[in-house]
Short mmCIF file of C-alpha atoms in Angstrom, two decimals:
data_model
loop_
_atom_site.label_atom_id
_atom_site.label_comp_id
_atom_site.label_asym_id
_atom_site.label_seq_id
_atom_site.Cartn_x
_atom_site.Cartn_y
_atom_site.Cartn_z
CA MET A 853 -105.66 -142.07 30.05
CA ILE A 854 -106.67 -138.53 27.89
CA ALA A 855 -104.07 -138.22 24.97
CA MET A 856 -100.91 -136.11 26.47
CA THR A 857 -97.87 -135.89 24.80
CA LEU A 858 -94.14 -136.83 26.09
CA ALA A 859 -93.29 -133.27 26.86
CA GLU A 860 -96.84 -132.71 28.94
CA ILE A 861 -96.60 -135.82 30.85
CA THR A 862 -93.05 -134.82 31.85
CA ALA A 863 -93.84 -131.04 32.84
CA ALA A 864 -96.49 -132.76 34.75
CA THR A 865 -94.65 -134.90 36.82
CA SER A 866 -91.33 -132.56 36.98
CA GLY A 867 -89.51 -135.59 34.82
CA ARG A 868 -86.67 -135.73 32.52
CA PHE A 869 -87.16 -137.04 29.22
CA GLU A 870 -84.85 -139.58 28.28
CA PRO A 871 -85.72 -141.34 24.33
CA ALA A 872 -83.40 -144.18 25.67
CA GLY A 873 -82.37 -145.11 21.87
CA THR A 874 -86.07 -145.07 20.59
CA ASP A 875 -87.28 -142.61 17.96
CA ALA A 876 -89.87 -140.83 20.36
CA SER A 877 -90.17 -137.54 20.73
CA THR A 878 -91.13 -135.27 23.36
CA GLU A 879 -94.15 -135.03 20.73
CA THR A 880 -95.12 -138.44 21.14
CA VAL A 881 -98.90 -139.08 22.20
CA ILE A 882 -99.01 -141.40 24.50
CA ASP A 883 -103.10 -142.73 25.48
CA GLY A 884 -102.40 -145.87 26.79
CA ALA A 885 -103.35 -147.19 30.75
CA VAL A 886 -101.32 -146.34 33.42
CA THR A 887 -99.97 -149.39 35.70
CA THR A 888 -97.53 -150.31 38.69
CA ASP A 889 -97.81 -154.26 37.95
CA SER A 890 -96.14 -155.10 35.27
CA ARG A 891 -98.53 -157.51 34.54
CA GLU A 892 -101.26 -155.31 33.25
CA VAL A 893 -99.57 -153.57 31.46
CA GLY A 894 -100.67 -153.04 27.52
CA ALA A 895 -99.53 -151.40 23.92
CA GLY A 896 -98.71 -147.54 24.07
CA GLY A 897 -99.19 -147.85 28.00
CA ILE A 898 -97.37 -146.49 31.15
CA PHE A 899 -95.47 -148.58 33.32
CA VAL A 900 -94.55 -146.90 36.92
CA ALA A 901 -91.66 -148.18 38.44
CA LYS A 902 -92.93 -147.94 42.06
CA ARG A 903 -90.28 -149.63 44.55
CA GLY A 904 -92.18 -150.74 47.84
CA GLU A 905 -91.04 -152.59 51.34
CA PHE A 906 -90.33 -155.59 49.87
CA ASP A 907 -89.37 -155.15 46.30
CA ASP A 908 -88.63 -152.90 43.42
CA GLY A 909 -91.32 -152.13 40.80
CA HIS A 910 -87.70 -151.49 38.42
CA ARG A 911 -87.13 -155.14 37.85
CA PHE A 912 -89.87 -155.32 36.85
CA ALA A 913 -89.53 -152.36 34.01
CA PRO A 914 -87.98 -155.40 31.09
CA ALA A 915 -91.50 -157.60 30.83
CA ALA A 916 -93.84 -154.42 30.99
CA VAL A 917 -91.60 -153.36 27.84
CA ASP A 918 -92.01 -156.91 27.03
CA GLN A 919 -96.34 -156.29 27.43
CA GLY A 920 -95.53 -152.99 24.79
CA ALA A 921 -95.07 -150.26 27.03
CA ALA A 922 -94.86 -147.19 25.20
CA LEU A 923 -93.38 -144.73 28.60
CA LEU A 924 -91.70 -145.60 31.68
CA ILE A 925 -91.42 -143.42 34.66
CA VAL A 926 -88.59 -144.54 36.83
CA GLU A 927 -86.33 -143.14 39.33
CA ARG A 928 -83.21 -144.31 37.55
CA LEU A 929 -81.76 -144.82 34.21
CA LEU A 930 -82.51 -148.21 32.88
CA GLU A 931 -80.85 -149.77 30.10
CA LEU A 932 -84.11 -150.49 27.77
CA PRO A 933 -85.15 -149.34 24.39
CA VAL A 934 -88.39 -147.32 25.30
CA ALA A 935 -88.48 -143.58 26.28
CA GLN A 936 -88.11 -142.73 29.58
CA VAL A 937 -89.17 -140.23 32.39
CA VAL A 938 -86.69 -139.90 35.13
CA VAL A 939 -88.49 -138.26 38.34
CA GLU A 940 -87.24 -138.44 41.83
CA ASP A 941 -90.04 -140.44 43.53
CA SER A 942 -92.52 -142.38 41.32
CA VAL A 943 -95.64 -142.36 43.64
CA ASP A 944 -95.12 -138.30 43.90
CA ALA A 945 -95.08 -138.29 39.62
CA LEU A 946 -98.01 -141.08 40.14
CA GLY A 947 -100.22 -138.35 41.66
CA ALA A 948 -98.82 -135.76 39.78
CA LEU A 949 -100.30 -137.26 36.78
CA ALA A 950 -103.76 -138.33 37.90
CA THR A 951 -104.08 -134.43 39.50
CA GLU A 952 -102.96 -133.08 35.97
CA VAL A 953 -105.55 -135.26 34.13
CA VAL A 954 -108.40 -134.72 36.56
CA ARG A 955 -107.76 -131.12 35.86
CA ARG A 956 -107.88 -131.24 32.19
CA VAL A 957 -110.77 -133.29 32.19
CA ARG A 958 -113.09 -131.22 34.63
CA ALA A 959 -112.00 -128.16 32.27
CA GLN A 960 -114.19 -129.54 29.86
CA GLY A 961 -117.13 -128.67 32.38
CA ARG A 962 -119.24 -132.35 32.40
CA LEU A 963 -116.86 -134.42 35.04
CA LYS A 964 -118.19 -134.69 38.89
CA ILE A 965 -116.20 -136.11 41.22
CA VAL A 966 -117.93 -138.36 44.73
CA GLY A 967 -114.88 -139.25 47.37
CA VAL A 968 -115.62 -141.70 49.99
CA THR A 969 -114.17 -142.98 52.74
CA GLY A 970 -114.91 -144.54 56.20
CA SER A 971 -113.36 -147.02 58.75
CA ASN A 972 -116.54 -149.70 56.79
CA GLY A 973 -118.06 -149.63 53.32
CA LYS A 974 -116.32 -147.53 50.87
CA THR A 975 -115.81 -150.41 48.99
CA THR A 976 -119.57 -152.23 49.17
CA THR A 977 -120.65 -148.01 48.70
CA LYS A 978 -118.15 -147.01 45.84
CA ASN A 979 -119.77 -150.27 44.38
CA LEU A 980 -123.12 -149.10 44.01
CA LEU A 981 -122.66 -145.53 43.55
CA ARG A 982 -120.22 -146.98 39.50
CA THR A 983 -124.33 -149.07 39.16
CA VAL A 984 -126.04 -146.25 39.60
CA LEU A 985 -124.03 -143.68 38.20
CA GLU A 986 -122.96 -146.20 35.11
CA GLN A 987 -126.91 -145.77 33.83
CA VAL A 988 -126.70 -142.09 33.94
CA GLY A 989 -123.66 -141.09 32.03
CA PRO A 990 -120.05 -142.76 31.77
CA THR A 991 -118.62 -143.46 35.22
CA VAL A 992 -115.16 -144.67 36.71
CA ALA A 993 -114.36 -145.82 40.00
CA ALA A 994 -112.05 -148.28 41.67
CA ARG A 995 -110.96 -151.93 41.11
CA LYS A 996 -111.14 -153.59 43.88
CA SER A 997 -110.70 -151.79 47.00
CA TYR A 998 -108.05 -149.12 45.14
CA ASN A 999 -108.25 -146.44 47.55
CA ASN A 1000 -104.31 -145.37 48.48
CA GLU A 1001 -101.87 -143.38 47.05
CA VAL A 1002 -101.30 -145.65 44.39
CA GLY A 1003 -104.95 -147.51 43.69
CA ALA A 1004 -106.81 -143.87 44.12
CA PRO A 1005 -104.21 -141.81 41.14
CA THR A 1006 -104.62 -145.22 38.99
CA THR A 1007 -108.06 -145.05 39.01
CA MET A 1008 -108.10 -141.10 38.63
CA LEU A 1009 -106.04 -141.93 35.24
CA GLU A 1010 -108.60 -144.04 33.82
CA LEU A 1011 -110.88 -140.59 33.07
CA THR A 1012 -111.28 -140.22 29.36
CA GLU A 1013 -112.44 -137.06 28.24
CA ASP A 1014 -116.79 -138.37 28.20
CA THR A 1015 -116.13 -139.07 31.31
CA GLU A 1016 -119.07 -137.92 33.84
CA PHE A 1017 -118.54 -139.20 36.66
CA LEU A 1018 -115.51 -140.51 38.44
CA VAL A 1019 -116.56 -142.30 41.87
CA ALA A 1020 -112.97 -142.08 44.07
CA GLU A 1021 -112.45 -144.71 47.17
CA MET A 1022 -110.43 -142.60 49.29
CA GLY A 1023 -108.73 -144.35 52.49
CA ALA A 1024 -105.52 -144.13 54.85
CA SER A 1025 -103.96 -145.54 57.31
CA GLY A 1026 -102.60 -142.51 58.54
CA VAL A 1027 -103.22 -138.30 58.82
CA GLY A 1028 -102.85 -136.55 55.63
CA GLU A 1029 -103.10 -139.39 53.45
CA ILE A 1030 -106.64 -138.60 52.44
CA ALA A 1031 -105.69 -134.56 52.30
CA ARG A 1032 -103.30 -135.68 49.40
CA LEU A 1033 -105.91 -137.82 47.76
CA ILE A 1034 -108.62 -134.99 48.00
CA ARG A 1035 -105.41 -132.81 46.35
CA MET A 1036 -105.48 -134.95 43.16
CA ALA A 1037 -109.35 -134.85 42.75
CA ARG A 1038 -111.25 -132.37 45.71
CA PRO A 1039 -114.72 -133.66 45.50
CA ASP A 1040 -117.94 -132.05 44.41
CA VAL A 1041 -119.45 -134.57 46.94
CA GLY A 1042 -117.61 -136.17 50.25
CA ILE A 1043 -119.06 -139.34 51.67
CA VAL A 1044 -117.82 -140.25 55.24
CA LEU A 1045 -119.50 -143.33 56.12
CA LYS A 1046 -118.68 -145.00 59.83
CA VAL A 1047 -115.73 -143.83 61.97
CA GLY A 1048 -114.61 -147.01 63.56
CA LEU A 1049 -111.21 -148.46 65.70
CA ALA A 1050 -110.78 -150.43 61.73
CA HIS A 1051 -106.75 -149.43 61.41
CA ALA A 1052 -106.54 -147.83 64.94
CA GLY A 1053 -103.69 -148.78 66.01
CA GLU A 1054 -101.72 -147.22 62.79
CA PHE A 1055 -103.22 -144.51 63.62
CA GLY A 1056 -102.26 -143.85 66.89
CA GLY A 1057 -106.16 -144.02 68.15
CA ILE A 1058 -109.74 -143.03 67.66
CA GLU A 1059 -109.19 -139.08 67.42
CA LYS A 1060 -106.50 -139.33 64.93
CA THR A 1061 -108.53 -141.85 62.96
CA VAL A 1062 -111.15 -139.15 63.28
CA GLN A 1063 -108.77 -136.24 62.33
CA ALA A 1064 -107.94 -138.29 58.97
CA LYS A 1065 -111.12 -139.39 58.44
CA SER A 1066 -112.49 -135.69 58.46
CA GLU A 1067 -109.77 -133.90 55.94
CA MET A 1068 -112.53 -136.17 53.37
CA VAL A 1069 -114.63 -132.72 54.01
CA THR A 1070 -112.56 -129.57 55.57
CA ASP A 1071 -111.11 -128.15 52.16
CA LEU A 1072 -114.89 -128.71 50.73
CA LEU A 1073 -116.51 -125.54 48.97
CA PRO A 1074 -119.65 -124.17 49.86
CA THR A 1075 -120.58 -125.12 46.37
CA ASP A 1076 -119.80 -128.61 47.71
CA VAL A 1077 -122.14 -131.32 49.42
CA ALA A 1078 -120.82 -132.96 52.15
CA VAL A 1079 -122.80 -137.04 52.58
CA LEU A 1080 -122.17 -137.57 56.58
CA ASN A 1081 -123.94 -140.25 58.62
CA ALA A 1082 -126.20 -139.61 60.95
CA ASP A 1083 -126.04 -142.09 63.58
CA ASP A 1084 -122.25 -142.04 64.15
CA PRO A 1085 -121.46 -139.93 66.94
CA ARG A 1086 -117.80 -139.36 65.67
CA VAL A 1087 -119.31 -138.53 61.98
CA VAL A 1088 -121.52 -135.97 62.90
CA PRO A 1089 -119.58 -132.88 64.45
CA MET A 1090 -117.58 -132.71 60.95
CA ALA A 1091 -120.77 -131.36 60.26
CA GLU A 1092 -118.62 -127.94 61.83
CA ARG A 1093 -115.64 -128.00 60.10
CA THR A 1094 -116.76 -128.29 56.50
CA ALA A 1095 -117.87 -125.30 54.58
CA ALA A 1096 -120.19 -127.32 52.29
CA ARG A 1097 -123.95 -128.30 52.79
CA VAL A 1098 -124.64 -131.33 54.78
CA VAL A 1099 -126.77 -134.07 53.49
CA TRP A 1100 -127.76 -136.41 56.71
CA PHE A 1101 -128.46 -139.93 55.90
CA GLY A 1102 -129.08 -142.66 58.51
CA LEU A 1103 -132.22 -144.85 60.47
CA GLY A 1104 -132.95 -142.30 62.40
CA GLU A 1105 -135.93 -139.62 61.65
CA GLY A 1106 -133.43 -136.55 61.42
CA ALA A 1107 -132.11 -137.93 58.55
CA ASP A 1108 -132.64 -136.23 55.16
CA VAL A 1109 -132.16 -139.76 53.12
CA ARG A 1110 -132.91 -142.60 55.51
CA ALA A 1111 -134.46 -146.24 55.66
CA THR A 1112 -137.27 -147.91 57.79
CA ASP A 1113 -139.00 -151.01 57.73
CA LEU A 1114 -135.92 -153.40 57.50
CA VAL A 1115 -137.09 -157.01 56.64
CA VAL A 1116 -133.38 -158.88 57.08
CA HIS A 1117 -133.27 -162.03 55.39
CA PRO A 1118 -131.05 -164.90 54.11
CA GLN A 1119 -131.69 -163.20 50.50
CA GLY A 1120 -130.35 -159.92 51.53
CA THR A 1121 -132.58 -157.07 53.01
CA GLU A 1122 -135.97 -155.28 52.14
CA PHE A 1123 -136.30 -151.81 53.09
CA THR A 1124 -138.09 -148.64 52.24
CA ILE A 1125 -135.81 -145.18 51.38
CA THR A 1126 -137.12 -142.49 52.52
CA ALA A 1127 -135.90 -138.90 50.21
CA PRO A 1128 -135.34 -135.33 51.22
CA GLY A 1129 -139.42 -133.91 50.11
CA GLY A 1130 -140.89 -136.87 51.26
CA GLU A 1131 -140.57 -139.42 47.82
CA SER A 1132 -140.27 -143.21 48.86
CA ALA A 1133 -139.37 -146.71 47.19
CA ARG A 1134 -139.34 -150.13 48.38
CA VAL A 1135 -136.08 -151.76 47.70
CA ARG A 1136 -135.29 -155.38 47.71
CA PHE A 1137 -131.42 -155.08 48.18
CA SER A 1138 -129.81 -158.39 47.50
CA VAL A 1139 -126.99 -157.88 48.90
CA LEU A 1140 -126.48 -159.58 52.78
CA GLY A 1141 -126.58 -157.61 55.50
CA GLU A 1142 -128.17 -154.78 57.50
CA HIS A 1143 -125.41 -152.95 57.97
CA HIS A 1144 -124.82 -152.80 54.10
CA VAL A 1145 -128.12 -150.12 54.13
CA MET A 1146 -126.24 -147.44 55.25
CA ASN A 1147 -123.48 -147.65 52.34
CA ALA A 1148 -126.98 -147.65 49.90
CA LEU A 1149 -128.00 -144.96 51.60
CA ALA A 1150 -124.77 -142.71 51.16
CA ALA A 1151 -124.80 -143.73 47.57
CA THR A 1152 -128.82 -143.03 47.42
CA SER A 1153 -127.43 -139.71 48.64
CA ALA A 1154 -125.27 -139.24 46.84
CA ALA A 1155 -126.35 -139.81 43.65
CA LEU A 1156 -130.03 -137.75 44.14
CA GLU A 1157 -127.39 -134.85 44.65
CA LEU A 1158 -125.76 -135.91 41.16
CA GLY A 1159 -129.64 -135.23 40.10
CA VAL A 1160 -130.10 -138.79 39.63
CA PRO A 1161 -134.22 -139.65 40.07
CA LEU A 1162 -134.82 -141.81 43.08
CA ALA A 1163 -136.56 -144.03 40.39
CA THR A 1164 -133.23 -144.90 38.61
CA ILE A 1165 -130.87 -145.64 42.17
CA VAL A 1166 -133.09 -147.89 43.07
CA THR A 1167 -132.59 -149.69 40.03
CA GLY A 1168 -128.90 -149.38 40.46
CA LEU A 1169 -129.33 -150.66 43.81
CA GLU A 1170 -131.14 -153.81 43.31
CA ARG A 1171 -128.68 -154.37 40.18
CA VAL A 1172 -126.24 -155.26 42.78
CA THR A 1173 -126.16 -158.61 44.10
CA LEU A 1174 -122.54 -158.72 45.64
CA ALA A 1175 -120.98 -156.22 47.60
CA GLU A 1176 -117.34 -157.63 46.51
CA GLN A 1177 -115.47 -160.69 46.28
CA TRP A 1178 -115.15 -161.80 50.02
CA ARG A 1179 -117.83 -159.91 50.98
CA MET A 1180 -120.95 -161.42 52.23
CA GLN A 1181 -120.66 -163.46 49.42
CA VAL A 1182 -123.18 -166.44 49.95
CA MET A 1183 -121.95 -169.65 48.50
CA GLY A 1184 -122.36 -173.08 49.08
CA GLY A 1185 -126.24 -174.75 48.89
CA ARG A 1186 -125.18 -179.29 49.17
CA ASP A 1187 -127.82 -180.01 51.97
CA ASP A 1188 -129.41 -176.55 52.30
CA ILE A 1189 -126.32 -175.75 54.06
CA THR A 1190 -125.08 -171.59 53.69
CA VAL A 1191 -121.53 -170.57 53.55
CA ILE A 1192 -121.22 -166.19 54.17
CA ASN A 1193 -117.17 -165.47 53.27
CA ASP A 1194 -116.74 -162.19 54.64
CA ALA A 1195 -113.19 -162.97 55.04
CA TYR A 1196 -111.64 -159.33 53.43
CA ASN A 1197 -111.29 -157.55 55.93
CA ALA A 1198 -112.81 -157.50 59.95
CA SER A 1199 -112.75 -154.57 62.09
CA PRO A 1200 -114.91 -154.74 65.59
CA ASP A 1201 -117.73 -153.05 63.99
CA SER A 1202 -117.77 -155.40 60.57
CA MET A 1203 -116.86 -158.44 63.22
CA ALA A 1204 -119.79 -157.79 65.09
CA ALA A 1205 -121.72 -156.29 61.98
CA ALA A 1206 -121.55 -160.09 60.87
CA LEU A 1207 -122.61 -161.63 63.55
CA LYS A 1208 -125.45 -160.28 63.59
CA THR A 1209 -126.26 -160.95 60.28
CA LEU A 1210 -125.20 -164.48 60.57
CA ALA A 1211 -128.01 -165.02 63.79
CA GLN A 1212 -130.90 -162.71 61.51
CA VAL A 1213 -130.52 -165.10 58.45
CA LYS A 1214 -130.73 -168.37 61.02
CA ARG A 1215 -133.40 -170.75 59.47
CA PRO A 1216 -135.45 -172.31 62.48
CA GLY A 1217 -134.36 -175.05 63.98
CA SER A 1218 -130.79 -174.85 62.25
CA ARG A 1219 -127.43 -173.68 63.46
CA THR A 1220 -125.38 -170.91 62.75
CA ILE A 1221 -121.32 -171.91 62.92
CA ALA A 1222 -118.97 -168.67 62.74
CA VAL A 1223 -115.19 -168.98 61.84
CA LEU A 1224 -113.42 -165.63 63.15
CA GLY A 1225 -109.51 -164.90 62.67
CA GLU A 1226 -107.96 -162.09 64.34
CA MET A 1227 -109.17 -157.93 63.32
CA SER A 1228 -105.56 -157.05 62.51
CA GLU A 1229 -104.05 -153.30 63.25
CA LEU A 1230 -106.14 -152.23 66.48
CA GLY A 1231 -102.96 -151.87 68.58
CA GLU A 1232 -103.43 -150.86 72.22
CA PHE A 1233 -107.56 -151.97 71.46
CA SER A 1234 -107.08 -155.56 70.23
CA GLY A 1235 -107.44 -157.49 73.17
CA GLU A 1236 -110.41 -155.74 74.81
CA GLU A 1237 -112.22 -155.99 71.01
CA HIS A 1238 -111.63 -159.45 71.09
CA ASP A 1239 -113.00 -160.29 74.55
CA ARG A 1240 -116.17 -157.98 73.66
CA ILE A 1241 -116.82 -160.01 69.85
CA GLY A 1242 -115.98 -163.06 71.95
CA LEU A 1243 -119.49 -162.42 74.10
CA LEU A 1244 -121.44 -160.56 71.58
CA ALA A 1245 -121.26 -164.25 69.87
CA VAL A 1246 -121.95 -165.58 72.71
CA ARG A 1247 -125.14 -163.29 73.52
CA LEU A 1248 -125.96 -163.67 70.07
CA GLY A 1249 -126.56 -167.46 70.33
CA ILE A 1250 -124.08 -168.53 67.87
CA SER A 1251 -124.38 -172.07 67.52
CA GLN A 1252 -120.79 -173.11 67.68
CA LEU A 1253 -117.39 -170.72 67.21
CA VAL A 1254 -114.08 -171.84 65.52
CA VAL A 1255 -111.52 -169.53 66.57
CA VAL A 1256 -108.48 -170.17 63.95
CA GLY A 1257 -104.82 -168.27 64.35
CA GLU A 1258 -103.19 -166.81 67.64
CA GLY A 1259 -104.37 -163.74 66.80
CA ALA A 1260 -107.84 -164.53 67.61
CA ARG A 1261 -107.16 -166.93 70.61
CA ARG A 1262 -108.23 -164.57 73.14
CA LEU A 1263 -112.03 -164.11 71.83
CA HIS A 1264 -111.54 -168.27 72.15
CA ILE A 1265 -110.77 -167.77 75.71
CA THR A 1266 -113.83 -165.30 76.31
CA THR A 1267 -116.33 -167.16 74.84
CA ILE A 1268 -115.40 -170.32 77.32
CA ASN A 1269 -115.23 -168.29 80.11
CA GLU A 1270 -118.35 -167.48 79.87
CA GLY A 1271 -120.26 -169.16 82.20
CA SER A 1272 -122.82 -170.00 79.13
CA TRP A 1273 -121.18 -172.29 77.24
CA ASP A 1274 -119.38 -175.74 77.01
CA GLY A 1275 -117.55 -176.49 74.13
CA GLU A 1276 -119.65 -174.42 71.42
CA SER A 1277 -115.91 -172.28 70.99
CA ALA A 1278 -113.11 -174.26 69.36
CA TYR A 1279 -110.08 -173.19 68.78
CA VAL A 1280 -107.13 -174.75 65.84
CA GLU A 1281 -103.82 -172.83 64.75
CA SER A 1282 -104.21 -173.15 60.53
CA ALA A 1283 -106.75 -172.78 57.95
CA ASP A 1284 -106.68 -176.02 57.60
CA GLU A 1285 -107.46 -177.83 61.13
CA ALA A 1286 -110.30 -175.40 60.73
CA PHE A 1287 -111.65 -176.89 57.19
CA ASP A 1288 -111.38 -180.35 58.44
CA LEU A 1289 -113.69 -179.54 61.86
CA VAL A 1290 -115.61 -177.35 60.24
CA THR A 1291 -116.94 -179.93 57.13
CA GLY A 1292 -116.90 -182.34 59.58
CA MET A 1293 -119.22 -181.22 61.89
CA ALA A 1294 -121.86 -179.37 59.45
CA ARG A 1295 -125.54 -180.37 59.10
CA PRO A 1296 -127.77 -179.46 56.54
CA GLY A 1297 -129.23 -176.47 56.62
CA ASP A 1298 -126.77 -174.46 58.73
CA THR A 1299 -124.98 -171.34 58.39
CA VAL A 1300 -121.58 -170.59 58.08
CA LEU A 1301 -120.09 -167.70 58.43
CA VAL A 1302 -115.96 -166.80 57.38
CA LYS A 1303 -115.12 -163.74 59.01
CA SER A 1304 -111.40 -162.06 59.75
CA SER A 1305 -109.29 -159.20 58.47
CA ASN A 1306 -107.05 -159.66 55.34
CA SER A 1307 -104.07 -160.95 56.60
CA ALA A 1308 -105.37 -163.89 58.43
CA GLY A 1309 -105.96 -165.57 54.89
CA LEU A 1310 -109.24 -166.51 55.81
CA ARG A 1311 -110.91 -165.79 52.60
CA HIS A 1312 -109.28 -168.47 50.80
CA LEU A 1313 -110.70 -170.56 53.84
CA GLY A 1314 -114.39 -169.51 52.61
CA ASP A 1315 -113.93 -170.19 49.53
CA ARG A 1316 -112.56 -173.66 49.83
CA LEU A 1317 -115.84 -174.27 52.39
CA GLY A 1318 -117.87 -172.80 49.61
CA GLU A 1319 -116.86 -175.12 46.77
CA TRP A 1320 -116.98 -178.51 49.39
CA PHE A 1321 -120.56 -177.24 50.65
CA ALA A 1322 -121.57 -176.24 46.34
#
């Protein structure tokens, strides 16, 4: 975090300063990292004690002090020998502090902000942009999927006076959440990737999902840029909701930044990217899955608007070999058996994309095995969407399904009810059963996909299978 006095931090968070028995004064300067995780606190850092659904961060404040915290932001004064700022709501205070830090760094005139949202692909696009922009100047981007009311401001607080680019991943589970994040750091470039059924149960329907994702562009200024997916019929109307200049990305001829001549293989995807003005380049993209090409196009569109040359962008894209751990992560290798661990999260769109990729990378004469768990948070759409994925697996000719857990059982029922299959779908209750089944059935040359929502926990099954076949 940039250097601020305790008085400035107190004012930014609308809190009450308490020296709590230390010799710290309001003029003491703090410039350490800010975190809500006591295990991540370093010497001179700030620990924000956040109340959660199942625990209270105030319990871990003593551990944060032992780790070297110089300041606690708390909702009640604690009997600890460290300076404290007492606030009404720690999460609100975290956001307010982030807002002030962004304002101060932006006032220096160098900082450009890119906001990224969408039902799928946020983390991949953020990682691609970070790699591209780091070639040009100091860049801050979220770790992992830090995109909510806690993770996003924590990322913003990593800004320094030298930062030139902030890539802010902005997620939501309800209307108003992205708008809240944008009030902390309004983007110069706002990206909307795709609007699908991910979290539709939490949002209360697809219309609410569209409304929430639209918040990325509705408050942009005429001098800003909205980067929109020309291939998504739910994103296209957002052009009418923004005052910003619109840049379209996609596979169709109407896109400003588009990809053509796609070739998908087990090592990734090759495609030709064409920029506004007709400049083009061939990209050898190591991130597995044709659907990730759209994320590369979104990242390219934003980088071009920030003045990055196309050749530099291509170099950055080609440096990325993995979108993120547990996202189309290629593992295995023994007996030419490949394991694709894509079980960090799952929506109907990403599940379909992963199955299509599995079918595309199949080696001649070999088999495909899809280990699938529940797609969570779909609400009323859950049944029909699991049905749709089961039918898709059959139509793609996936050699063997292993369906794991009661939440995904309907997917199994649908596949066995499809008359073209006879025994190619197996149902098990647990990841351990799935491990035993897959390790017993896999043959040399097989490709195994593991895919589910995070809550199903199959990412660890993917790791086990990858290690087993290493």
